[in-house]
Coordinates of C-alpha atoms in Angstrom, one line a residue:
X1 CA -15.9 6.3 -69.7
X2 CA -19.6 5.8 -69.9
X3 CA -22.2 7.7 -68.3
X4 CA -24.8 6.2 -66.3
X5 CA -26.9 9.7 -65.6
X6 CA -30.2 7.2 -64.2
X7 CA -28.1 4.7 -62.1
X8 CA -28.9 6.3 -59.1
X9 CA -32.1 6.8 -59.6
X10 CA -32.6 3.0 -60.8
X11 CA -31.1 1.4 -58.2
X12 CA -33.1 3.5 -55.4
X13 CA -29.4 3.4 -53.4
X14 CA -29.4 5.8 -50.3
X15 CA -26.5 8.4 -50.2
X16 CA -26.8 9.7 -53.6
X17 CA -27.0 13.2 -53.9
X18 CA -29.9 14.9 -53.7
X19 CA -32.2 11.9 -53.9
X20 CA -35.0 12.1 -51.5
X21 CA -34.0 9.3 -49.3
X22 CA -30.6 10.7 -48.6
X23 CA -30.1 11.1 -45.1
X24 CA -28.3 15.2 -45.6
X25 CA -29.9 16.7 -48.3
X26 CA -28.9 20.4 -47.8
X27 CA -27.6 19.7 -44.4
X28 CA -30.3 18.7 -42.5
X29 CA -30.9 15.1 -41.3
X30 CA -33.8 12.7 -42.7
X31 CA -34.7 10.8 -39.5
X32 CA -32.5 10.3 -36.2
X33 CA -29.9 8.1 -38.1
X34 CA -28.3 10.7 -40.4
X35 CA -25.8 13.2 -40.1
X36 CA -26.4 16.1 -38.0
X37 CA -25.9 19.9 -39.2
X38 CA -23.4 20.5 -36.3
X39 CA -20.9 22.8 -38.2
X40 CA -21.5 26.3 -37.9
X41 CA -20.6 29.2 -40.8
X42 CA -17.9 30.3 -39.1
X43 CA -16.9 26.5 -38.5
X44 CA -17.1 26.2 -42.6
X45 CA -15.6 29.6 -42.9
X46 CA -12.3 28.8 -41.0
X47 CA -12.3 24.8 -42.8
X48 CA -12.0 26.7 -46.0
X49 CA -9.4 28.9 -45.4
X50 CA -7.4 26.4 -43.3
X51 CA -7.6 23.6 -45.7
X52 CA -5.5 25.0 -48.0
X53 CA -2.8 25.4 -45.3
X54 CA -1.0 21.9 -44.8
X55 CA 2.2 21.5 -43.3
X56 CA 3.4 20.7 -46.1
X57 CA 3.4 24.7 -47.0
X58 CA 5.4 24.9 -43.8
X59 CA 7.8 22.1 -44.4
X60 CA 8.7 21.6 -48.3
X61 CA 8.7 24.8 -49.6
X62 CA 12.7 25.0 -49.1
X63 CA 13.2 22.3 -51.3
X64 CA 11.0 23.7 -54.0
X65 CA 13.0 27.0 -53.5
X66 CA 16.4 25.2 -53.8
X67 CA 15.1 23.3 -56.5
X68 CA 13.6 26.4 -58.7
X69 CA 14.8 29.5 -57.1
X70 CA 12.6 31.9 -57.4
X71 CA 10.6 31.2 -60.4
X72 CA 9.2 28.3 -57.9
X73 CA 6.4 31.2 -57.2
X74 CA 6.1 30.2 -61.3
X75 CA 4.9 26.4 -60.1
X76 CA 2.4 27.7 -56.8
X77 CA 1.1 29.9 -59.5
X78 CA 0.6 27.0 -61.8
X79 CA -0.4 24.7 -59.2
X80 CA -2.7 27.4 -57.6
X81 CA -4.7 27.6 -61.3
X82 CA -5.3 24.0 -61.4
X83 CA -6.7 24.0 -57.6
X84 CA -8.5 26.8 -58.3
X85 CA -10.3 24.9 -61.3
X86 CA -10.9 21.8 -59.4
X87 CA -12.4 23.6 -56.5
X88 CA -14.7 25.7 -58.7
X89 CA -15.9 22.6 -60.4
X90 CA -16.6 21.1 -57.5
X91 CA -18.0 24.0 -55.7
X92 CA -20.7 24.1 -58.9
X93 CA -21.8 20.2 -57.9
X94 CA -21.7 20.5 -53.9
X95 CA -23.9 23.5 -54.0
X96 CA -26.1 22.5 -56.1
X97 CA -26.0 19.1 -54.4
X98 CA -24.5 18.7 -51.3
X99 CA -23.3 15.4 -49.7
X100 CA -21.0 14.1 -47.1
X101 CA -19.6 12.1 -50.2
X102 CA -19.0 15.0 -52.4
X103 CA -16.9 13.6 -55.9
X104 CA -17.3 10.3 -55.0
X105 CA -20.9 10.3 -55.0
X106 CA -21.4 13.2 -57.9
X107 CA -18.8 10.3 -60.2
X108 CA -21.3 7.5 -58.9
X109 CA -23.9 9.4 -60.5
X110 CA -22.1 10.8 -63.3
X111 CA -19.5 8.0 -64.4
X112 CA -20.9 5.2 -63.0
X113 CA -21.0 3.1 -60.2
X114 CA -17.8 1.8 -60.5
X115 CA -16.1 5.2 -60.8
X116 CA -17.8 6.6 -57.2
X117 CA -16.8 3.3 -55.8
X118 CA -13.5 3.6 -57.0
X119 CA -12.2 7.2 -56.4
X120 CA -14.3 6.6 -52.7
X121 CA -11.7 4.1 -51.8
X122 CA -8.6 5.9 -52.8
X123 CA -9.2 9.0 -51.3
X124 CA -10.1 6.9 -48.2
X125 CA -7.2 5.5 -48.5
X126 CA -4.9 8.4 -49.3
X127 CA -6.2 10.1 -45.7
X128 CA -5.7 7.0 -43.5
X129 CA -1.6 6.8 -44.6
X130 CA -2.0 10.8 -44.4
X131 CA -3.1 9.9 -40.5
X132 CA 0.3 8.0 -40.1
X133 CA 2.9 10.6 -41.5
X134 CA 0.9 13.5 -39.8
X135 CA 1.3 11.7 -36.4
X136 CA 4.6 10.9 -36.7
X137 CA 5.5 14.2 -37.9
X138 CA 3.5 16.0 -34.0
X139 CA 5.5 12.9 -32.4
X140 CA 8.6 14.2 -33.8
X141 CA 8.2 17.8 -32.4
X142 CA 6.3 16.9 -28.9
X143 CA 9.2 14.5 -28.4
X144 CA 11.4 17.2 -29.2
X145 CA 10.0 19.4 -26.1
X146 CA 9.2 16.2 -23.8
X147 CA 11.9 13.3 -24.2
X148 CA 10.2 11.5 -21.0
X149 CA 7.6 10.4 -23.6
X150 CA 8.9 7.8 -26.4
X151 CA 8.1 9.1 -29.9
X152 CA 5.1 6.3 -30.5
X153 CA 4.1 7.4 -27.4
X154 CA 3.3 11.1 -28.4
X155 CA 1.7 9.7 -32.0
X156 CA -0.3 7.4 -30.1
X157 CA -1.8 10.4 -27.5
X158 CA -2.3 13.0 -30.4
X159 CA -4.1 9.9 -32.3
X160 CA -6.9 9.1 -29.3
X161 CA -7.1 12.6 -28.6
X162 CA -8.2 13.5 -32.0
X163 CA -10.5 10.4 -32.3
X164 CA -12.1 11.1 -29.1
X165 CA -12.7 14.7 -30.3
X166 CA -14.1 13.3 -33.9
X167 CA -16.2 10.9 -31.5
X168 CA -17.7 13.4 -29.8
X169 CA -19.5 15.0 -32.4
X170 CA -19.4 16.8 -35.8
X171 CA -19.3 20.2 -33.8
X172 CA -16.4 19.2 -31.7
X173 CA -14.8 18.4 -34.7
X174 CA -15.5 22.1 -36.3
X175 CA -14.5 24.0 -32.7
X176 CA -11.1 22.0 -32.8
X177 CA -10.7 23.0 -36.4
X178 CA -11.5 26.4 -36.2
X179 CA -9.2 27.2 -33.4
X180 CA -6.3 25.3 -35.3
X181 CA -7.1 27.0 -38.3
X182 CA -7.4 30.5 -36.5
X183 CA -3.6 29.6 -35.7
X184 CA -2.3 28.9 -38.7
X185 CA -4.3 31.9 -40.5
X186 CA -3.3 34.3 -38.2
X187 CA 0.2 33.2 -38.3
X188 CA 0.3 33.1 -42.0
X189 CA -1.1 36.3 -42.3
X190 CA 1.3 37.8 -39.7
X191 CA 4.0 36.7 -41.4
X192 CA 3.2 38.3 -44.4
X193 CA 2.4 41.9 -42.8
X194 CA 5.8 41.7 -40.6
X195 CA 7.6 40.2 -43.8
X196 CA 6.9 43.2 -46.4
X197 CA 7.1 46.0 -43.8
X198 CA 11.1 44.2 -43.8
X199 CA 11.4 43.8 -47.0
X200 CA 11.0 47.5 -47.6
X201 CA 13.0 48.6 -44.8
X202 CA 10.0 50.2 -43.0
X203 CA 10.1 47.7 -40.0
X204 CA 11.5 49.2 -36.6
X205 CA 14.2 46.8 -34.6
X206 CA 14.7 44.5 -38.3
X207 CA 18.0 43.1 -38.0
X208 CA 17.1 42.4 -42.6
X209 CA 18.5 45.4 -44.7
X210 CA 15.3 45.7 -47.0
X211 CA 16.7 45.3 -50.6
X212 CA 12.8 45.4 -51.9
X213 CA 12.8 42.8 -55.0
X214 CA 16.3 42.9 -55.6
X215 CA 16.7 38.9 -54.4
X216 CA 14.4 37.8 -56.9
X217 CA 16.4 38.5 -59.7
X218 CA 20.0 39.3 -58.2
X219 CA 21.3 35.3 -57.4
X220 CA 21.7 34.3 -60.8
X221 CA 17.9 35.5 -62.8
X222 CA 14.5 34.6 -61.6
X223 CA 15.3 31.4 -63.5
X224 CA 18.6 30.5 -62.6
X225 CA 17.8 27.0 -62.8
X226 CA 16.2 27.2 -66.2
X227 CA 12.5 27.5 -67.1
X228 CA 12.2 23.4 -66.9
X229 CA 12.6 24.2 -63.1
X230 CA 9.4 25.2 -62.9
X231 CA 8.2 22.0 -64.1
X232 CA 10.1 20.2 -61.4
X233 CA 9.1 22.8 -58.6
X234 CA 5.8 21.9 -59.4
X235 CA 6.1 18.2 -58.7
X236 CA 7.2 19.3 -55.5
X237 CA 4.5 21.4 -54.3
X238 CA 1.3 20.0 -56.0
X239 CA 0.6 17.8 -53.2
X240 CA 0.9 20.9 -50.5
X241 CA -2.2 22.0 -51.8
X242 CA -4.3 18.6 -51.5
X243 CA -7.2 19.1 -48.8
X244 CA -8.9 22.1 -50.4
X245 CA -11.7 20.2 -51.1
X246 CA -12.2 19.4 -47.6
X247 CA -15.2 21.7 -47.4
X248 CA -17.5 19.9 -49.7
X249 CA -17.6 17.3 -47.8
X250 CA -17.8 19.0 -44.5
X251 CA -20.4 21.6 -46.3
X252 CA -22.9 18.2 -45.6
X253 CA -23.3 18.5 -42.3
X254 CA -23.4 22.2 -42.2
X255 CA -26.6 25.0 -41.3
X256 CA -26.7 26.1 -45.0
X257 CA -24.2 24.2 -47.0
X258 CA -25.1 26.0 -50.2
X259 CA -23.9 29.3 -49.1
X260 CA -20.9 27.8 -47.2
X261 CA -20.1 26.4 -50.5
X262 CA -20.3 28.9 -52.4
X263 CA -18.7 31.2 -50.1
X264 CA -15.5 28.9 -49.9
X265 CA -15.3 28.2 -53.6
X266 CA -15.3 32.0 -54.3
X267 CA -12.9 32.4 -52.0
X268 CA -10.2 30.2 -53.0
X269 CA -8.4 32.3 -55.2
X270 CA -6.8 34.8 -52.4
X271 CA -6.1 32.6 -50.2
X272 CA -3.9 30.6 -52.8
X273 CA -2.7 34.5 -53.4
X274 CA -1.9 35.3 -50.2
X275 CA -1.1 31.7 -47.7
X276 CA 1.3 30.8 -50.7
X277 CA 2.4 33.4 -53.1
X278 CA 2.5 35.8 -50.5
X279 CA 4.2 33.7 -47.8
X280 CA 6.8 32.3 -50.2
X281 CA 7.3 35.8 -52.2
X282 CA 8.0 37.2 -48.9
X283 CA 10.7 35.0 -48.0
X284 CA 12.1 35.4 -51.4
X285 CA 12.7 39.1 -51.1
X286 CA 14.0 38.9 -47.5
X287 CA 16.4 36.4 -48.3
X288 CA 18.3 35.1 -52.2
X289 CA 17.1 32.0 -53.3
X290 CA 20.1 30.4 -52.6
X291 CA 21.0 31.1 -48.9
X292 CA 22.1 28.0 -47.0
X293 CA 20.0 28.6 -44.4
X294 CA 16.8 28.1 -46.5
X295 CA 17.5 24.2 -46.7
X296 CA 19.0 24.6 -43.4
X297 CA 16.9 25.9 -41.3
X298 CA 13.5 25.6 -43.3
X299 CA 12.2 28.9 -45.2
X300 CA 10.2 30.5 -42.8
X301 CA 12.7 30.1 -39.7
X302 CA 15.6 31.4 -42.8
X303 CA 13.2 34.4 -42.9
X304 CA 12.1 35.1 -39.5
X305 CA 16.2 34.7 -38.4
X306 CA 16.8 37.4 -41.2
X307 CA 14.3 39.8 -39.5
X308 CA 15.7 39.4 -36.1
X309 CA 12.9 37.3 -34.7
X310 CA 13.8 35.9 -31.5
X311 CA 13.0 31.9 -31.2
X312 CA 12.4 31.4 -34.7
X313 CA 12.6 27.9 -34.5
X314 CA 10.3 27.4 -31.7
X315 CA 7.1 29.3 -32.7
X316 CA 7.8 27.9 -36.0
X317 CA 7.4 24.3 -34.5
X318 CA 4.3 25.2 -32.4
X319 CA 2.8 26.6 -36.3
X320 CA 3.7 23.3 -37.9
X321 CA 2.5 21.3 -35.2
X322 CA -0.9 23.1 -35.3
X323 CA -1.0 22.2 -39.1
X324 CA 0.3 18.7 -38.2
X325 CA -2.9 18.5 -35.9
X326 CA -4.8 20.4 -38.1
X327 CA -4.2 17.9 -40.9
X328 CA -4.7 14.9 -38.5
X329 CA -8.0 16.6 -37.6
X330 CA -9.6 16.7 -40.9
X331 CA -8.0 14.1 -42.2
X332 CA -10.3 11.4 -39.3
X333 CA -13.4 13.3 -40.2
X334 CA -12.7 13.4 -44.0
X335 CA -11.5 9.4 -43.9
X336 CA -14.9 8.7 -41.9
X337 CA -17.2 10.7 -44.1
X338 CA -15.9 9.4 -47.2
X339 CA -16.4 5.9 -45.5
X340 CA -19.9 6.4 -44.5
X341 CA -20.9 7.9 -47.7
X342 CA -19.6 4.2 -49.3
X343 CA -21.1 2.4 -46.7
X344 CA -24.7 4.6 -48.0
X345 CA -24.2 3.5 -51.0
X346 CA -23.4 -0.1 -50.7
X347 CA -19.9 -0.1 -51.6
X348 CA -18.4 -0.3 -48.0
X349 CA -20.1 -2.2 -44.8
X350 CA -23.7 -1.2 -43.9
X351 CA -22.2 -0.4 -40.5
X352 CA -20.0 2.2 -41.9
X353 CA -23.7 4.2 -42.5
X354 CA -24.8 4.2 -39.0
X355 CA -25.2 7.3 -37.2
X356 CA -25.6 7.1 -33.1
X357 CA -27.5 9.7 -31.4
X358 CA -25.6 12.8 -31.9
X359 CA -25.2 12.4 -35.3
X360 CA -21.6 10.5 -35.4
X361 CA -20.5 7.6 -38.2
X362 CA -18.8 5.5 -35.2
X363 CA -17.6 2.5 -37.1
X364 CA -16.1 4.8 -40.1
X365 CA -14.1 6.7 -37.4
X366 CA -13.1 4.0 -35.6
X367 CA -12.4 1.9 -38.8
X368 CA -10.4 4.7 -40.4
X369 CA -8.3 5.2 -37.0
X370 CA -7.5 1.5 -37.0
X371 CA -6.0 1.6 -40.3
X372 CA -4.1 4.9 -39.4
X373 CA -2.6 3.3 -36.1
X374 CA -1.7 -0.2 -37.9
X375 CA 0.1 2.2 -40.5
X376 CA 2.2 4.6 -37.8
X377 CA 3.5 1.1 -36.2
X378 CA 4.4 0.3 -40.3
X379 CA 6.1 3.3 -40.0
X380 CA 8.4 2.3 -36.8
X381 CA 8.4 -1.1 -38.0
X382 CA 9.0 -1.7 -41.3
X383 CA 9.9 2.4 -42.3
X384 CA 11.7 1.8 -45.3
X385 CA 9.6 -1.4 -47.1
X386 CA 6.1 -1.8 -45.9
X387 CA 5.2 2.1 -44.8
X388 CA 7.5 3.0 -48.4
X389 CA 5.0 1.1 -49.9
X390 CA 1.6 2.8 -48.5
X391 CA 3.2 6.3 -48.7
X392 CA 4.1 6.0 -52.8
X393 CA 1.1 3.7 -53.8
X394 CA -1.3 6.9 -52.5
X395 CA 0.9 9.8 -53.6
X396 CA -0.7 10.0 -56.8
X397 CA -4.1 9.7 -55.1
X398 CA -4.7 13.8 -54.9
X399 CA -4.2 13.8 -59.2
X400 CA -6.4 11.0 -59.4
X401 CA -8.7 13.0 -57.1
X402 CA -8.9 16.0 -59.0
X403 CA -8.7 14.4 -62.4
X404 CA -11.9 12.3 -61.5
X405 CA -13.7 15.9 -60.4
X406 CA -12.9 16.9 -63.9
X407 CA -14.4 14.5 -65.8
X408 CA -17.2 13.9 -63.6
X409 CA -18.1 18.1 -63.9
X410 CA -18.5 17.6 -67.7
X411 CA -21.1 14.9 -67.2
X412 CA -22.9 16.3 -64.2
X413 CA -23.2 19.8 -65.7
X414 CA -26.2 18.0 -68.1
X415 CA -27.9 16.6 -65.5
X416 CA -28.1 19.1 -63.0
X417 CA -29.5 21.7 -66.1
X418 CA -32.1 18.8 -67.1
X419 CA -33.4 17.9 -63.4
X420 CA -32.3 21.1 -61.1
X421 CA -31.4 23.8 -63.5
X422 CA -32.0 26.1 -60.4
X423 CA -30.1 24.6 -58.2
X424 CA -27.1 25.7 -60.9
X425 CA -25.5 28.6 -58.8
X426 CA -22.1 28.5 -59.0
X427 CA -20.6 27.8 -62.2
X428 CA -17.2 26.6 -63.9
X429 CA -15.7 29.5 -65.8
X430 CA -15.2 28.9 -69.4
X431 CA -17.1 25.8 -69.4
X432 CA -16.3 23.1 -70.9
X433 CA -12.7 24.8 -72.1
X434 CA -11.5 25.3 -68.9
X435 CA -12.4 21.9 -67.7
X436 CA -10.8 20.3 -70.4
X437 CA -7.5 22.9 -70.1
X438 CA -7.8 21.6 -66.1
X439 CA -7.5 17.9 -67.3
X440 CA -5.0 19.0 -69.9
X441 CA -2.6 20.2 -67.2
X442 CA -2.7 17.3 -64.4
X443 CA -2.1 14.5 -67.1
X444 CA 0.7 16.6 -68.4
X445 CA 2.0 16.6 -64.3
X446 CA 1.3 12.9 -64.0
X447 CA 3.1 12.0 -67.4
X448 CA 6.2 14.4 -66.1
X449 CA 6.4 12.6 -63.1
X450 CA 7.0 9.7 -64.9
X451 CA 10.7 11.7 -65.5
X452 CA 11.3 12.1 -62.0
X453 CA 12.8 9.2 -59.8
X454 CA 10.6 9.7 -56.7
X455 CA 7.7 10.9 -59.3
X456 CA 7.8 7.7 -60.9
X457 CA 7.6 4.9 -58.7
X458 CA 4.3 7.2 -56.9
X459 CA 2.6 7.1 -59.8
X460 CA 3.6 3.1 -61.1
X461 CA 2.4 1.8 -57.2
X462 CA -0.8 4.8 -57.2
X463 CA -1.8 3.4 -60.6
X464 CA -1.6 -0.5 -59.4
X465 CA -3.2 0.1 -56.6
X466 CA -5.7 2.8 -58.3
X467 CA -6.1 -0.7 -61.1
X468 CA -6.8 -3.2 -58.3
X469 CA -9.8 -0.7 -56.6
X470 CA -11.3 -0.6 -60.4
X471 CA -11.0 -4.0 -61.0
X472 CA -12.6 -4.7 -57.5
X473 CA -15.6 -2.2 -58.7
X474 CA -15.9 -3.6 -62.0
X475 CA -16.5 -6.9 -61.1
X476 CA -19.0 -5.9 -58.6
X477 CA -20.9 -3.8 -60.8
X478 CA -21.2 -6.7 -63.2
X479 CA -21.9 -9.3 -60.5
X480 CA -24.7 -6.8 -59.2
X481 CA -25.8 -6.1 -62.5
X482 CA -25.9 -9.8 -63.5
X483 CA -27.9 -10.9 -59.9
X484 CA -30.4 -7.9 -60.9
X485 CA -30.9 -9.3 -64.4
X486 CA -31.5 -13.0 -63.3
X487 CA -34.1 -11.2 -60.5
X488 CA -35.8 -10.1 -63.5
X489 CA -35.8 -12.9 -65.3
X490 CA -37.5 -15.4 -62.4
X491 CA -40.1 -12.4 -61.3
X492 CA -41.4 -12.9 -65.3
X493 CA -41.3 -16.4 -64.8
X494 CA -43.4 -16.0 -62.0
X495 CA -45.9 -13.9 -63.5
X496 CA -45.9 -16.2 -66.2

C-alpha cells in the first residue's frame, strides 16, 4: 500500500476530513446543505454503549457455548482485545478529525483514493444485506405474536417505519436509538445483577441451587473441547461484535463530537466486560456448559428458566426484537452516512451528498432502503442461492473493516502530528506495536477461517467481491489521474 498523505488536499475534494470545505467539521454544518448537529450527548452516549449490543449477543452465543464450553469466554475475551484496538485506533482519528465518513474517509487520505473508495463500498454494502436479515429476523417474532399479518408483511412495516424515522431527521434517528438502546442496556445489565445474586444463592424465590463457579470447571474442564476450541468459538462470535464503530460516524453530526468520541472510545472496554463476559459468565455459572437447553432454548432463556423466571421466552423475544430494531436502526443511518460521505467525495452519485432542509441525506436513505428491500424479497425468493450469496460475499466485510482501520492508523498517526499535532487527544496504546499485534490477530482469524466450512466460502465470495470494488477504484483513480494529467498538458499548451 502507498500513501498518498496530500491527495486530499490536491484534489480540493469536499468530505475529506477536516478540510475546510467539509460540510461537518467538528459537528457543525458549513452552509444550509450539510449535516446538522442533531444528536445530543446522551444520544452519543447511549449509541456507544448500545452498539456493542447486537442480536447477535442474544442469538448465537449458544452455539459458541456448545461449540467451546466454557473457555468460549476465552474467544469474547480475544475478540473483545481486538475491538477494543480497533476502536481505540479509530477513536484517535475521529477525534482528532471527525466525519460522517469516519475510516473510509481517514484510508482516502491515508492509503489513497482507491482504498477510501473501496472499504466505503463494502461497509455500505455489508449494512444494506445486514437491513435484510435484521428485518426478517423482527418479521419472524412479530409474526410470532400476530399471525393475521404475513411475515413479509411485518419486515415490510418495521422497514418504512424505520425509514420514515431516519427521514425525519438525524435527531429522530438518536431518540429512537436511545430508547432501544436504554432497553437493551437495562436489560443486559439486569440480567447480570439478578444472575450473580443466583449464582451465589443469595437470590430470594430462585428456583437455581447457586453452585458459585463450580459449572465452569465441573462438565468435563474449562476446556473440555480442547484449547483449539477457542479458536473456533471465536469464528463464531467475531461478528457479534461488528457495529462498535457506529459512533464515529454518528460523532459527525453530534454537539461536540470530540468529547463524544473520546468518551465512547474510553469506554469500550467495560462494556465488552460487562454486556459480554459478564452476560455469558453469568449463564455459565447458572447452568454447565453442556445443558440441552442452552442450544434449546437459546442461553439466556436456559438461564432465566434456571432462575425461575416466569415467561422467559417472551421478554427474551421483546429484548431481541429491540436489538433486531436497534440494528435495523443504525444500520439505515450508518448505510446512508457512509453513502453520502462517497457521494462528498466523488466516489458515489452527487445526489447521494445532498442534504434538504433539516439536515437529512435523502437519496442515500432512500438508496440504501431500496437495496435492503430488493434483498429481504431475495431472501423469500431465492433464500438458499441468491440471498446465500449476499449474506457470505459480506461476512468477511467487518475483518476487512477493521483491518483497513489498522493500516490506515499507522499512516494517519504522521500526518495528524505534522498538520494537527493538537488535535492528537486520544491515542493508540503501544503504538505502533499494538497496531501491528491488532493486524497480527485478524489475518490470523481470516487465514483460520479458511479451515472452517462456513468460514471459507465467507471469506472466498467477501474477497471476490472485496477484488471487484478495488478493481472498480483502481481503474478510476487511474482514469481520473490520467484525465487530470492530459488537463495539464493542454492548459501548457495553451499558455504556450
Amino acid at each position: 500500500m502507498t500513501s498518498q498523505p496530500s491527495l486530499a488536499k490536491e484534489d480540493g475534494r469536499p468530505g475529506d476530513p477536516g478540510t475546510p470545505d467539509s460540510p461537518v467539521v467538528g459537528g457543525a454544518p458549513h452552509g444550509s446543505g450539510g449535516l446538522q448537529a442533531g444528536l445530543k450527548n446522551r444520544h452519543l452516549s447511549m449509541i456507544a454503549i448500545g452498539g456493542v449490543i447486537g442480536a447477535g449477543l442474544f442469538v448465537g452465543s449458544s452455539s459458541g457455548i456448545a461449540a467451546a464450553g466454557p473457555a468460549i469466554l476465552l474467544s469474547y475475551a480475544l475478540v473483545g482485545l481486538m475491538v477494543v484496538s480497533v476502536m481505540r485506533m479509530l477513536g484517535e482519528m475521529a477525534a482528532a478529525r471527525p466525519t460522517s465518513g469516519s475510516f473510509s474517509a481517514y484510508a482516502d487520505r491515508a492509503l489513497g483514493r482507491w482504498a477510501g473508495f473501496s472499504i466505503g463500498w463494502l461497509y455500505w454494502f455489508f449494512w444494506v444485506v445486514v437491513l435484510a436479515v435484521e428485518a426478517t429476523a423482527g418479521a419472524k417474532i412479530l409474526h410470532g405474536w400476530v399471525g393475521a399479518v404475513p411475515q413479509w408483511g411485518w419486515a415490510l412495516i418495521v422497514m418504512i417505519v424505520l425509514t420514515a424515522t431516519n427521514l425525519v431527521s438525524v435527531s429522530s434517528y438518536g431518540e429512537f436509538e436511545f430508547w432501544f438502546a436504554g432497553i437493551k442496556v437495562v436489560a443486559i445489565g439486569a440480567f447480570v445483577v439478578i444472575g450473580l445474586l443466583a449464582v451465589f444463592g443469595i437470590l430470594p424465590g430462585s428456583d437455581n441451587p447457586g453452585d458459585g463457579f463450580a459449572h465452569l470447571t465441573d462438565a468435563g474442564g474449562f476446556m473440555p473441547k480442547g484449547a483449539g476450541a477457542v479458536l473456533t468459538g471465536v469464528l463464531m462470535v467475531v461478528f457479534s461484535f461488528m457495529g462498535s464503530e457506529i459512533v464515529t460516524l454518528a460523532a459527525g453530526e453530534s454537539e461536540d463530537p470530540r468529547r463524544a468520541v473520546t468518551k465512547a472510545t474510553n469506554s469500550v472496554i467495560w462494556r465488552i466486560g460487562v454486556f459480554y463476559l459478564g452476560s455469558i459468565l453469568v449463564v455459565l455459572t447458572l447452568l454447565k456448559w453442556n445443558d440441552p437447553a442452552i442450544v434449546k432454548d437459546g442461553s439466556y432463556v436456559a438461564a432465566l428458566n434456571s432462575i425461575g423466571i416466569p415467561h422467559a421466552g417472551q421478554i427474551m423475544n421483546v429484548i431481541v426484537l429491540t436489538a433486531v430494531l436497534s440494528c435495523l436502526n443504525s444500520g439505515l443511518y450508518t448505510a446512508s452516512r457512509m453513502a453520502f460521505s462517497l457521494g462528498q467525495r466523488g466516489d458515489a452519485p452527487r445526489a447521494f451528498a445532498r442534504t434538504n432542509a433539516r439536515g437529512v441525506p435523502q437519496a442515500a436513505i432512500l438508496c440504501s432502503v431500496l437495496f435492503g428491500f430488493v434483498a429481504v424479497f431475495f431472501n423469500y425468493k431465492w433464500p438458499d442461492t441468491v440471498f446465500d450469496f449476499l449474506l457470505n460475499s459480506s461476512g468477511a466485510v467487518a475483518l476487512f473493516v477493521w483491518l483497513v482501520i489498522c493500516f490506515t492508523q499507522l499512516r494517519m498517526r504522521g500526518i495528524i502530528l505534522r498538520e494537527t499535532p493538537e488535535k492528537l487527544t486520544v491515542k493508540m496504546w503501544l503504538f505502533p506495536y499494538l497496531t501491528w499485534a491488532t493486524i497480527a490477530m485478524i489475518s490470523f482469524v481470516l487465514v483460520y477461517m479458511l479451515t472452517d466450512d462456513a468460514g471459507r466460502k465467507q471469506v472466498l465470495l467477501s474477497l471476490l467481491v472485496a477484488a471487484v470494488v478495488v478493481a472498480i477504484a483502481l481503474v478510476r483513480d487511474f482514469t481520473r489521474r490520467g484525465a487530470v494529467a492530459q488537463s495539464g498538458v493542454k492548459d501548457e499548451v495553451t499558455a504556450e
